[in-house]
Tab-separated table of C-alpha atoms in Angstrom:
chain	number	residue	atom	x	y	z
A	3	UNK	CA	-34.041	-13.257	-29.065
A	4	UNK	CA	-31.488	-16.082	-28.754
A	5	UNK	CA	-27.945	-15.621	-27.529
A	6	UNK	CA	-26.656	-16.057	-31.061
A	7	UNK	CA	-29.034	-13.420	-32.456
A	8	UNK	CA	-28.078	-10.949	-29.730
A	9	UNK	CA	-24.373	-11.518	-30.285
A	10	UNK	CA	-24.678	-11.229	-34.066
A	11	UNK	CA	-26.541	-7.942	-33.670
A	12	UNK	CA	-23.716	-6.620	-31.520
A	13	UNK	CA	-21.117	-8.110	-33.842
A	14	UNK	CA	-22.359	-6.128	-36.839
A	15	UNK	CA	-21.383	-2.904	-35.067
A	16	UNK	CA	-18.076	-4.192	-33.707
A	17	UNK	CA	-15.009	-3.114	-35.671
A	18	UNK	CA	-12.727	-6.065	-36.319
A	19	UNK	CA	-9.048	-5.612	-35.479
A	20	UNK	CA	-6.108	-7.906	-36.014
A	21	UNK	CA	-4.489	-8.924	-32.772
A	22	UNK	CA	-3.731	-6.168	-30.278
A	23	UNK	CA	-4.718	-6.552	-26.644
A	24	UNK	CA	-6.054	-3.052	-25.880
A	25	UNK	CA	-7.878	-1.695	-28.898
A	26	UNK	CA	-10.478	0.998	-29.588
A	27	UNK	CA	-12.967	-1.758	-30.486
A	28	UNK	CA	-12.341	-3.444	-27.174
A	29	UNK	CA	-13.424	-0.320	-25.322
A	30	UNK	CA	-16.432	0.335	-27.587
A	31	UNK	CA	-20.003	-0.061	-26.408
A	32	UNK	CA	-20.517	-2.918	-28.895
A	33	UNK	CA	-17.604	-4.903	-27.437
A	34	UNK	CA	-18.765	-4.256	-23.870
A	35	UNK	CA	-22.255	-5.510	-24.627
A	36	UNK	CA	-20.922	-8.545	-26.519
A	37	UNK	CA	-18.683	-9.445	-23.587
A	38	UNK	CA	-21.593	-9.023	-21.175
A	39	UNK	CA	-23.779	-11.396	-23.200
A	40	UNK	CA	-21.043	-14.033	-23.387
A	41	UNK	CA	-20.361	-13.627	-19.677
A	42	UNK	CA	-24.011	-14.301	-18.822
A	43	UNK	CA	-24.032	-17.341	-21.108
A	44	UNK	CA	-20.883	-18.693	-19.416
A	45	UNK	CA	-22.478	-18.267	-15.990
A	46	UNK	CA	-25.472	-20.238	-17.195
A	47	UNK	CA	-23.271	-23.134	-18.296
A	48	UNK	CA	-21.012	-23.343	-15.227
A	49	UNK	CA	-21.465	-25.691	-12.292
A	50	UNK	CA	-20.165	-23.311	-9.624
A	51	UNK	CA	-20.063	-25.916	-6.868
A	52	UNK	CA	-17.985	-28.296	-8.985
A	53	UNK	CA	-15.605	-25.505	-9.978
A	54	UNK	CA	-14.777	-24.710	-6.339
A	55	UNK	CA	-12.687	-27.877	-6.157
A	56	UNK	CA	-10.501	-26.873	-9.128
A	57	UNK	CA	-7.162	-25.114	-8.855
A	58	UNK	CA	-6.981	-21.522	-10.222
A	59	UNK	CA	-4.917	-22.692	-13.214
A	60	UNK	CA	-7.356	-25.495	-14.026
A	61	UNK	CA	-10.354	-23.190	-13.592
A	62	UNK	CA	-8.786	-20.635	-15.921
A	63	UNK	CA	-8.311	-23.322	-18.575
A	64	UNK	CA	-11.897	-24.592	-18.161
A	65	UNK	CA	-13.190	-21.061	-18.691
A	66	UNK	CA	-11.123	-20.693	-21.849
A	67	UNK	CA	-12.468	-23.941	-23.257
A	68	UNK	CA	-16.048	-23.034	-22.352
A	69	UNK	CA	-15.883	-19.598	-23.999
A	70	UNK	CA	-14.330	-21.005	-27.168
A	71	UNK	CA	-16.912	-23.818	-27.271
A	72	UNK	CA	-19.694	-21.257	-26.874
A	73	UNK	CA	-18.360	-19.155	-29.744
A	74	UNK	CA	-18.177	-22.226	-31.982
A	75	UNK	CA	-21.689	-23.372	-31.075
A	76	UNK	CA	-23.119	-19.946	-31.888
A	77	UNK	CA	-21.048	-19.780	-35.090
A	78	UNK	CA	-19.734	-16.284	-34.328
A	79	UNK	CA	-17.110	-14.934	-36.710
A	80	UNK	CA	-14.257	-13.534	-34.643
A	81	UNK	CA	-10.625	-13.187	-35.572
A	82	UNK	CA	-7.820	-14.552	-33.376
A	83	UNK	CA	-7.213	-11.239	-31.618
A	84	UNK	CA	-10.859	-10.778	-30.690
A	85	UNK	CA	-11.126	-14.320	-29.401
A	86	UNK	CA	-8.075	-13.837	-27.180
A	87	UNK	CA	-9.448	-10.544	-25.860
A	88	UNK	CA	-12.848	-12.033	-25.125
A	89	UNK	CA	-11.451	-15.141	-23.407
A	90	UNK	CA	-9.043	-13.052	-21.354
A	91	UNK	CA	-11.703	-10.546	-20.268
A	92	UNK	CA	-14.130	-13.281	-19.218
A	93	UNK	CA	-11.345	-14.907	-17.179
A	94	UNK	CA	-10.589	-11.563	-15.540
A	95	UNK	CA	-14.271	-11.074	-14.663
A	96	UNK	CA	-14.732	-14.567	-13.259
A	97	UNK	CA	-11.422	-15.056	-11.457
A	98	UNK	CA	-10.051	-11.577	-10.779
A	99	UNK	CA	-10.936	-7.914	-10.656
A	100	UNK	CA	-12.044	-7.412	-14.228
A	101	UNK	CA	-10.373	-4.522	-16.110
A	102	UNK	CA	-7.951	-3.947	-13.214
A	103	UNK	CA	-6.159	-7.266	-13.720
A	104	UNK	CA	-3.675	-6.044	-16.403
A	105	UNK	CA	-2.681	-3.178	-14.099
A	106	UNK	CA	-2.280	-5.489	-11.100
A	107	UNK	CA	0.011	-7.701	-13.181
A	108	UNK	CA	2.187	-4.743	-14.227
A	109	UNK	CA	5.133	-4.438	-11.780
A	110	UNK	CA	5.808	-0.823	-12.825
A	111	UNK	CA	2.417	0.377	-11.509
A	112	UNK	CA	2.586	1.652	-7.917
A	113	UNK	CA	-0.874	3.259	-7.658
A	114	UNK	CA	-4.177	2.622	-9.413
A	115	UNK	CA	-6.671	5.493	-9.214
A	116	UNK	CA	-10.164	4.875	-10.595
A	117	UNK	CA	-12.206	8.067	-10.985
A	118	UNK	CA	-15.566	6.498	-11.937
A	119	UNK	CA	-15.916	3.863	-14.638
A	120	UNK	CA	-14.533	5.896	-17.529
A	121	UNK	CA	-11.259	7.279	-16.160
A	122	UNK	CA	-8.486	5.114	-14.717
A	123	UNK	CA	-5.102	6.603	-13.805
A	124	UNK	CA	-1.923	4.838	-12.735
A	125	UNK	CA	1.319	5.995	-11.216
A	126	UNK	CA	4.528	4.761	-12.790
A	127	UNK	CA	7.917	5.906	-11.500
A	128	UNK	CA	6.307	8.747	-9.584
A	129	UNK	CA	4.257	10.086	-12.534
A	130	UNK	CA	0.488	9.869	-13.058
A	131	UNK	CA	-0.755	8.568	-16.411
A	132	UNK	CA	-4.250	8.229	-17.860
A	133	UNK	CA	-4.846	4.686	-19.153
A	134	UNK	CA	-7.265	3.326	-21.747
A	135	UNK	CA	-8.716	0.902	-19.169
A	136	UNK	CA	-12.489	1.274	-18.835
A	137	UNK	CA	-15.281	-0.374	-16.870
A	138	UNK	CA	-18.592	-1.200	-18.547
A	139	UNK	CA	-20.361	1.343	-16.336
A	140	UNK	CA	-20.476	2.482	-12.717
A	141	UNK	CA	-22.481	-0.598	-11.721
A	142	UNK	CA	-19.662	-2.760	-13.094
A	143	UNK	CA	-17.126	-0.786	-11.050
A	144	UNK	CA	-19.323	-1.108	-7.959
A	145	UNK	CA	-19.387	-4.898	-8.352
A	146	UNK	CA	-15.581	-4.994	-8.497
A	147	UNK	CA	-15.366	-2.836	-5.354
A	148	UNK	CA	-17.829	-5.113	-3.568
A	149	UNK	CA	-15.774	-8.152	-4.596
A	150	UNK	CA	-12.632	-6.590	-3.091
A	151	UNK	CA	-14.141	-5.561	0.253
A	152	UNK	CA	-16.185	-8.732	0.763
A	153	UNK	CA	-13.022	-10.848	0.588
A	154	UNK	CA	-11.722	-9.245	3.792
A	155	UNK	CA	-15.038	-9.174	5.626
A	156	UNK	CA	-15.797	-5.515	4.989
A	157	UNK	CA	-18.915	-4.029	3.431
A	158	UNK	CA	-19.785	-0.971	1.376
A	159	UNK	CA	-23.273	0.379	0.684
A	160	UNK	CA	-25.266	3.582	1.051
A	161	UNK	CA	-25.267	3.306	4.831
A	162	UNK	CA	-21.478	2.787	4.870
A	163	UNK	CA	-20.170	4.457	1.684
A	164	UNK	CA	-16.462	4.490	2.588
A	165	UNK	CA	-14.204	1.529	3.230
A	166	UNK	CA	-10.553	0.592	3.702
A	167	UNK	CA	-9.592	-2.904	2.584
A	168	UNK	CA	-6.677	-4.821	1.105
A	169	UNK	CA	-5.906	-7.184	-1.730
A	170	UNK	CA	-4.435	-10.648	-1.337
A	171	UNK	CA	-0.917	-9.286	-1.981
A	172	UNK	CA	-1.277	-6.708	0.818
A	173	UNK	CA	-2.004	-3.747	-1.459
A	174	UNK	CA	-4.070	-1.089	0.302
A	175	UNK	CA	-7.523	-0.262	-1.057
A	176	UNK	CA	-9.798	2.695	-0.375
A	177	UNK	CA	-13.231	3.060	-1.936
A	178	UNK	CA	-15.893	5.777	-1.800
A	179	UNK	CA	-19.296	5.375	-3.429
A	180	UNK	CA	-22.387	7.580	-3.865
A	181	UNK	CA	-23.887	9.521	-2.206
A	182	UNK	CA	-20.461	10.704	-0.939
A	183	UNK	CA	-18.843	10.342	-4.372
A	184	UNK	CA	-20.969	12.616	-6.538
A	185	UNK	CA	-19.970	11.399	-10.024
A	186	UNK	CA	-19.769	7.683	-9.267
A	187	UNK	CA	-17.660	5.123	-7.350
A	188	UNK	CA	-14.037	6.065	-6.616
A	189	UNK	CA	-11.377	3.403	-6.057
A	190	UNK	CA	-7.762	3.930	-4.964
A	191	UNK	CA	-5.238	1.080	-4.760
A	192	UNK	CA	-1.789	1.573	-3.233
A	193	UNK	CA	0.216	-1.354	-4.528
A	194	UNK	CA	3.048	-3.188	-2.826
A	195	UNK	CA	5.690	-5.265	-4.477
A	196	UNK	CA	5.352	-9.046	-4.246
A	197	UNK	CA	8.993	-9.004	-3.160
A	198	UNK	CA	9.582	-6.535	-0.322
A	199	UNK	CA	12.270	-3.988	-1.116
A	200	UNK	CA	15.591	-4.597	0.580
A	201	UNK	CA	18.217	-2.153	1.779
A	202	UNK	CA	20.289	-2.544	-1.359
A	203	UNK	CA	17.240	-1.755	-3.493
A	204	UNK	CA	16.748	1.616	-1.784
A	205	UNK	CA	20.460	2.386	-2.090
A	206	UNK	CA	20.383	1.448	-5.785
A	207	UNK	CA	17.316	3.674	-6.285
A	208	UNK	CA	19.217	6.472	-4.512
A	209	UNK	CA	16.554	6.741	-1.850
A	210	UNK	CA	19.188	6.646	0.882
A	211	UNK	CA	22.947	6.452	1.271
A	212	UNK	CA	24.913	3.435	2.463
A	213	UNK	CA	25.772	5.295	5.673
A	214	UNK	CA	22.085	5.976	6.356
A	215	UNK	CA	21.242	2.317	5.769
A	216	UNK	CA	23.983	1.123	8.107
A	217	UNK	CA	22.880	3.528	10.829
A	218	UNK	CA	19.190	2.570	10.527
A	219	UNK	CA	20.092	-1.117	10.639
A	220	UNK	CA	22.042	-0.508	13.841
A	221	UNK	CA	19.099	1.376	15.375
A	222	UNK	CA	16.694	-1.466	14.618
A	223	UNK	CA	19.044	-4.140	15.915
A	224	UNK	CA	19.831	-2.034	18.982
A	225	UNK	CA	16.139	-1.685	19.916
A	226	UNK	CA	15.854	2.067	19.482
A	227	UNK	CA	12.268	3.333	19.220
A	228	UNK	CA	11.788	4.806	15.736
A	229	UNK	CA	9.181	7.214	14.383
A	230	UNK	CA	8.942	7.351	10.577
A	231	UNK	CA	7.518	10.635	9.307
A	232	UNK	CA	6.436	11.639	5.824
A	233	UNK	CA	3.660	12.691	3.508
A	234	UNK	CA	1.273	10.539	1.502
A	235	UNK	CA	3.119	8.208	-0.867
A	236	UNK	CA	6.534	9.126	0.521
A	237	UNK	CA	7.519	5.529	1.287
A	238	UNK	CA	6.814	5.326	5.029
A	239	UNK	CA	5.382	1.805	4.953
A	240	UNK	CA	8.181	0.592	2.665
A	241	UNK	CA	10.733	1.935	5.128
A	242	UNK	CA	8.890	0.378	8.068
A	243	UNK	CA	9.028	-2.994	6.319
A	244	UNK	CA	12.718	-2.520	5.633
A	245	UNK	CA	13.592	-1.618	9.234
A	246	UNK	CA	11.626	-4.569	10.568
A	247	UNK	CA	13.881	-6.814	8.508
A	248	UNK	CA	16.729	-6.134	10.948
A	249	UNK	CA	14.775	-7.526	13.907
A	250	UNK	CA	16.093	-10.821	15.288
A	251	UNK	CA	14.090	-13.928	14.422
A	252	UNK	CA	13.682	-14.915	18.109
A	253	UNK	CA	11.695	-11.775	19.006
A	254	UNK	CA	7.900	-11.709	19.283
A	255	UNK	CA	6.463	-8.914	17.134
A	256	UNK	CA	2.871	-7.643	17.263
A	257	UNK	CA	1.720	-5.507	14.324
A	258	UNK	CA	-1.388	-3.303	14.468
A	259	UNK	CA	-2.920	-1.772	11.333
A	260	UNK	CA	-6.177	-0.424	9.943
A	261	UNK	CA	-5.684	-2.519	6.810
A	262	UNK	CA	-2.961	-5.159	7.086
A	263	UNK	CA	-0.208	-4.337	4.603
A	264	UNK	CA	3.094	-4.924	6.399
A	265	UNK	CA	5.161	-7.781	4.976
A	266	UNK	CA	7.341	-8.868	7.891
A	267	UNK	CA	9.589	-11.852	7.221
A	268	UNK	CA	10.179	-12.979	10.815
A	269	UNK	CA	8.628	-16.287	11.939
A	270	UNK	CA	7.128	-14.967	15.205
A	271	UNK	CA	4.733	-12.232	14.065
A	272	UNK	CA	1.211	-11.638	15.381
A	273	UNK	CA	-0.882	-9.487	13.015
A	274	UNK	CA	-3.837	-7.491	14.347
A	275	UNK	CA	-6.278	-5.438	12.283
A	276	UNK	CA	-8.934	-2.946	13.338
A	277	UNK	CA	-12.613	-3.573	12.690
A	278	UNK	CA	-15.141	-0.940	11.617
A	279	UNK	CA	-18.606	-0.738	13.219
A	280	UNK	CA	-21.380	-2.923	11.822
A	281	UNK	CA	-24.593	-1.652	10.264
A	282	UNK	CA	-26.016	-0.944	13.740
A	283	UNK	CA	-22.940	1.103	14.611
A	284	UNK	CA	-21.587	-1.518	17.009
A	285	UNK	CA	-18.629	-3.826	17.166
A	286	UNK	CA	-15.892	-1.326	16.278
A	287	UNK	CA	-12.392	-2.221	17.428
A	288	UNK	CA	-10.012	0.756	17.254
A	289	UNK	CA	-6.231	0.901	17.037
A	290	UNK	CA	-6.141	2.161	20.605
A	291	UNK	CA	-7.993	-0.921	21.850
A	292	UNK	CA	-5.595	-3.166	19.921
A	293	UNK	CA	-2.522	-1.389	21.309
A	294	UNK	CA	-3.827	-1.866	24.832
A	295	UNK	CA	-4.569	-5.521	24.155
A	296	UNK	CA	-1.148	-6.035	22.555
A	297	UNK	CA	0.480	-5.142	25.875
A	298	UNK	CA	-1.110	-8.289	27.339
A	299	UNK	CA	0.297	-10.491	24.567
A	300	UNK	CA	3.905	-10.472	25.772
A	301	UNK	CA	5.354	-8.622	22.756
A	302	UNK	CA	9.047	-7.843	22.433
A	303	UNK	CA	8.178	-5.117	19.946
A	304	UNK	CA	4.988	-3.410	18.824
A	305	UNK	CA	4.790	-2.079	15.275
A	306	UNK	CA	1.903	0.309	14.666
A	307	UNK	CA	1.208	0.775	10.961
A	308	UNK	CA	0.239	4.433	11.338
A	309	UNK	CA	-0.406	6.668	14.339
A	310	UNK	CA	-3.314	8.979	13.620
A	311	UNK	CA	-5.308	9.429	16.831
A	312	UNK	CA	-5.628	8.715	20.520
A	313	UNK	CA	-3.615	5.485	20.236
A	314	UNK	CA	-0.499	7.710	20.209
A	315	UNK	CA	-0.568	7.960	24.024
A	316	UNK	CA	-0.792	4.196	24.515
A	317	UNK	CA	1.955	3.610	21.947
A	318	UNK	CA	4.288	6.059	23.680
A	319	UNK	CA	3.595	4.451	27.038
A	320	UNK	CA	4.404	1.047	25.547
A	321	UNK	CA	7.708	2.418	24.241
A	322	UNK	CA	8.446	3.753	27.725
A	323	UNK	CA	7.601	0.543	29.594
A	324	UNK	CA	9.907	-2.125	28.242
A	325	UNK	CA	8.840	-2.547	24.620
A	326	UNK	CA	12.018	-1.086	23.188
A	327	UNK	CA	12.594	-1.157	19.468
A	328	UNK	CA	8.959	-0.415	18.660
A	329	UNK	CA	8.136	1.526	15.495
A	330	UNK	CA	5.329	3.516	13.934
A	331	UNK	CA	4.675	6.006	11.141
A	332	UNK	CA	3.047	9.415	11.147
A	333	UNK	CA	1.955	11.905	8.499
A	334	UNK	CA	4.124	15.017	8.754
A	335	UNK	CA	6.295	17.143	6.461
A	336	UNK	CA	9.245	17.566	8.860
A	337	UNK	CA	10.576	15.972	12.025
A	338	UNK	CA	9.492	18.991	14.082
A	339	UNK	CA	5.986	18.776	12.603
A	340	UNK	CA	5.874	15.096	13.572
A	341	UNK	CA	6.513	16.012	17.204
A	342	UNK	CA	3.768	18.648	17.102
A	343	UNK	CA	1.323	16.122	15.630
A	344	UNK	CA	2.190	13.569	18.309
A	345	UNK	CA	1.481	16.149	20.975
A	346	UNK	CA	-1.926	16.964	19.487
A	347	UNK	CA	-2.766	13.240	19.239
A	348	UNK	CA	-1.995	12.780	22.922
A	349	UNK	CA	-4.581	15.472	23.641
A	350	UNK	CA	-7.109	13.440	21.591
A	351	UNK	CA	-6.816	10.615	24.147
A	352	UNK	CA	-8.959	12.637	26.555
A	353	UNK	CA	-6.303	12.683	29.270
A	354	UNK	CA	-5.756	15.963	31.079
A	355	UNK	CA	-1.995	16.002	30.544
A	356	UNK	CA	-0.038	19.290	30.714
A	357	UNK	CA	1.807	20.198	27.507
A	358	UNK	CA	5.212	19.839	29.154
A	359	UNK	CA	4.347	16.390	30.493
A	360	UNK	CA	3.177	15.299	27.037
A	361	UNK	CA	6.387	16.508	25.431
A	362	UNK	CA	8.427	14.787	28.124
A	363	UNK	CA	6.577	11.568	27.325
A	364	UNK	CA	7.483	11.947	23.642
A	365	UNK	CA	11.111	12.864	24.344
A	366	UNK	CA	11.680	9.831	26.549
A	367	UNK	CA	9.852	7.379	24.274
A	368	UNK	CA	11.062	8.252	20.768
A	369	UNK	CA	14.761	7.829	20.028
A	370	UNK	CA	14.961	8.727	16.341
A	371	UNK	CA	12.734	10.406	13.751
A	372	UNK	CA	13.291	9.334	10.136
A	373	UNK	CA	11.861	11.776	7.585
A	374	UNK	CA	10.920	10.456	4.149
A	375	UNK	CA	9.717	12.817	1.424
A	376	UNK	CA	8.409	12.521	-2.105
A	377	UNK	CA	10.260	15.066	-4.228
A	378	UNK	CA	9.110	17.098	-7.206
A	379	UNK	CA	10.325	14.504	-9.748
A	380	UNK	CA	8.326	11.745	-8.054
A	381	UNK	CA	11.314	10.078	-6.383
A	382	UNK	CA	11.210	9.157	-2.708
A	383	UNK	CA	14.171	9.881	-0.480
A	384	UNK	CA	15.135	9.857	3.166
A	385	UNK	CA	15.648	13.560	3.651
A	386	UNK	CA	16.725	13.536	7.300
A	387	UNK	CA	17.399	11.399	10.349
A	388	UNK	CA	17.042	13.254	13.660
A	389	UNK	CA	17.977	12.046	17.108
A	390	UNK	CA	15.835	13.143	20.054
A	391	UNK	CA	18.267	14.380	22.687
A	392	UNK	CA	15.929	15.389	25.517
A	393	UNK	CA	14.223	18.532	26.788
A	394	UNK	CA	15.370	22.110	27.278
A	395	UNK	CA	12.707	23.887	29.256
A	396	UNK	CA	9.426	23.170	27.472
A	397	UNK	CA	11.013	22.306	24.117
A	398	UNK	CA	12.018	18.875	22.801
A	399	UNK	CA	15.575	19.061	21.505
A	400	UNK	CA	16.864	17.226	18.438
A	401	UNK	CA	20.027	16.986	16.403
A	402	UNK	CA	20.277	16.008	12.758
A	403	UNK	CA	22.540	13.038	12.039
A	404	UNK	CA	22.010	12.531	8.282
A	405	UNK	CA	20.267	14.566	5.603
A	406	UNK	CA	19.629	14.954	1.889
A	407	UNK	CA	20.502	18.378	0.481
A	408	UNK	CA	18.872	19.380	-2.779
A	409	UNK	CA	21.080	21.535	-4.978
A	410	UNK	CA	18.836	22.008	-7.988
A	411	UNK	CA	16.742	20.417	-10.721
A	412	UNK	CA	18.122	18.913	-13.932
A	413	UNK	CA	16.921	19.713	-17.453
A	414	UNK	CA	14.780	16.565	-17.403
A	415	UNK	CA	13.130	17.651	-14.144
A	416	UNK	CA	15.105	15.252	-11.965
A	417	UNK	CA	16.084	16.431	-8.501
A	418	UNK	CA	19.811	16.882	-7.964
A	419	UNK	CA	21.547	16.840	-4.603
A	420	UNK	CA	23.582	14.764	-2.177
A	421	UNK	CA	23.342	12.737	1.011
A	422	UNK	CA	25.614	13.722	3.868
A	423	UNK	CA	26.164	13.271	7.566
A	424	UNK	CA	26.083	16.336	9.782
A	425	UNK	CA	29.407	15.474	11.417
A	426	UNK	CA	27.745	15.054	14.812
A	427	UNK	CA	28.153	11.717	16.547
A	428	UNK	CA	24.765	10.743	18.025
A	429	UNK	CA	24.367	10.234	21.744
A	430	UNK	CA	22.831	6.859	20.892
A	431	UNK	CA	26.202	5.669	19.570
A	432	UNK	CA	27.509	4.648	22.993
A	433	UNK	CA	24.197	2.976	23.845
A	434	UNK	CA	24.440	0.922	20.669
A	435	UNK	CA	28.043	-0.001	21.460
A	436	UNK	CA	27.018	-1.438	24.844
A	437	UNK	CA	24.416	-3.574	23.060
A	438	UNK	CA	26.986	-5.053	20.696
A	439	UNK	CA	26.131	-2.865	17.688
A	440	UNK	CA	29.545	-1.700	16.482
A	441	UNK	CA	29.079	1.357	14.267
A	442	UNK	CA	32.350	3.065	13.272
A	443	UNK	CA	32.718	6.742	14.187
A	444	UNK	CA	33.749	7.398	10.587
A	445	UNK	CA	30.127	6.693	9.639
A	446	UNK	CA	29.204	10.184	10.837
A	447	UNK	CA	31.844	12.106	8.919
A	448	UNK	CA	30.260	14.712	6.563
A	449	UNK	CA	31.094	13.021	3.262
A	450	UNK	CA	28.891	13.993	0.315
A	451	UNK	CA	27.193	11.180	-1.621
A	452	UNK	CA	26.029	12.715	-4.893
A	453	UNK	CA	22.802	11.505	-6.514
């Protein structure tokens, strides 16, 4: 059967619609099969080697012309809306990530969660929504996943069914495929804005107060070691990016991540990324190995994307041996929980270190713990800033400098509360003064900032 005959057979069952982009017909089996046939015909017509020399804009235009020429040659009757949909979808398949492209172009989408080919969720403004985006089938979804991971030198197959990767814009990607994913491939994309959020953006979004922002800026400029704590999706990486923006342009920064996602704006940044083992189980490069190597690279500061294992000990030692102003994040619900997790991670390093010695290491290395939480209405806020003040016996002592106090929930479900200082002047204040960071004492007065 010729291409035209196959397309006409599909066309007879395809409901024609006027001009909308996402339509029931577009998600129907008939449309999917029609698109697949046209896609294969386009591939047969293209000179892939010649196309490699074209710019993305030119290639997109060539694809449009080729699809329209193919439809004319086969004398297929399609209305304007269907032609636009078909051209657009073929362009997405050839140049991008297929059905995910409209979501990646939507600035309001912060997370894309693909639960097999037939169910795609997104997060907008802290709320999950089911979309009408669909993949042709699980094999189609698997091809998109393979396209993502292959671009960054990773692989995913039955022998290695889980992978962490990233998109070109730095968005974090996690994929799990069968046999681990029982119902079909699972894809999670944590998106990052093309323009990194600035301090004023977080203040405008009521994620922090102006006093908090001024204090954090002083800490970063004054080379205070900072630990950012929070749960999944609470804004830890966003805050880490923001704090790094206060670092002077003449400092050498080394970043270490599992999947590179930090968007530092300084000119002197060295980015390191871990490597998973190959198919023989060899060649793995862990975060701990990269932290150790970073110490030989003459860094002024080390920024560790997330501390989750034995690298915690090496990071703390780096903070204690001249690499002041270093930063990292950790998964924890409170500042006290973050300290407990750090202690347990030190034990994972395989060093026979007494509990008191481990806590002393933490107390001397970390200057401030910044807690970021995702609240019940989906908003993200800095809920506390604690200063580490030392040790009393076997216990690490802290004092809260700033906090967010929740007072209730509005009729629309929004969290109500206020930011305030505790009224305690931090011990770090004098240290910052000697380093030329002039923070007024009035900054720490307990003034309520309603949100």
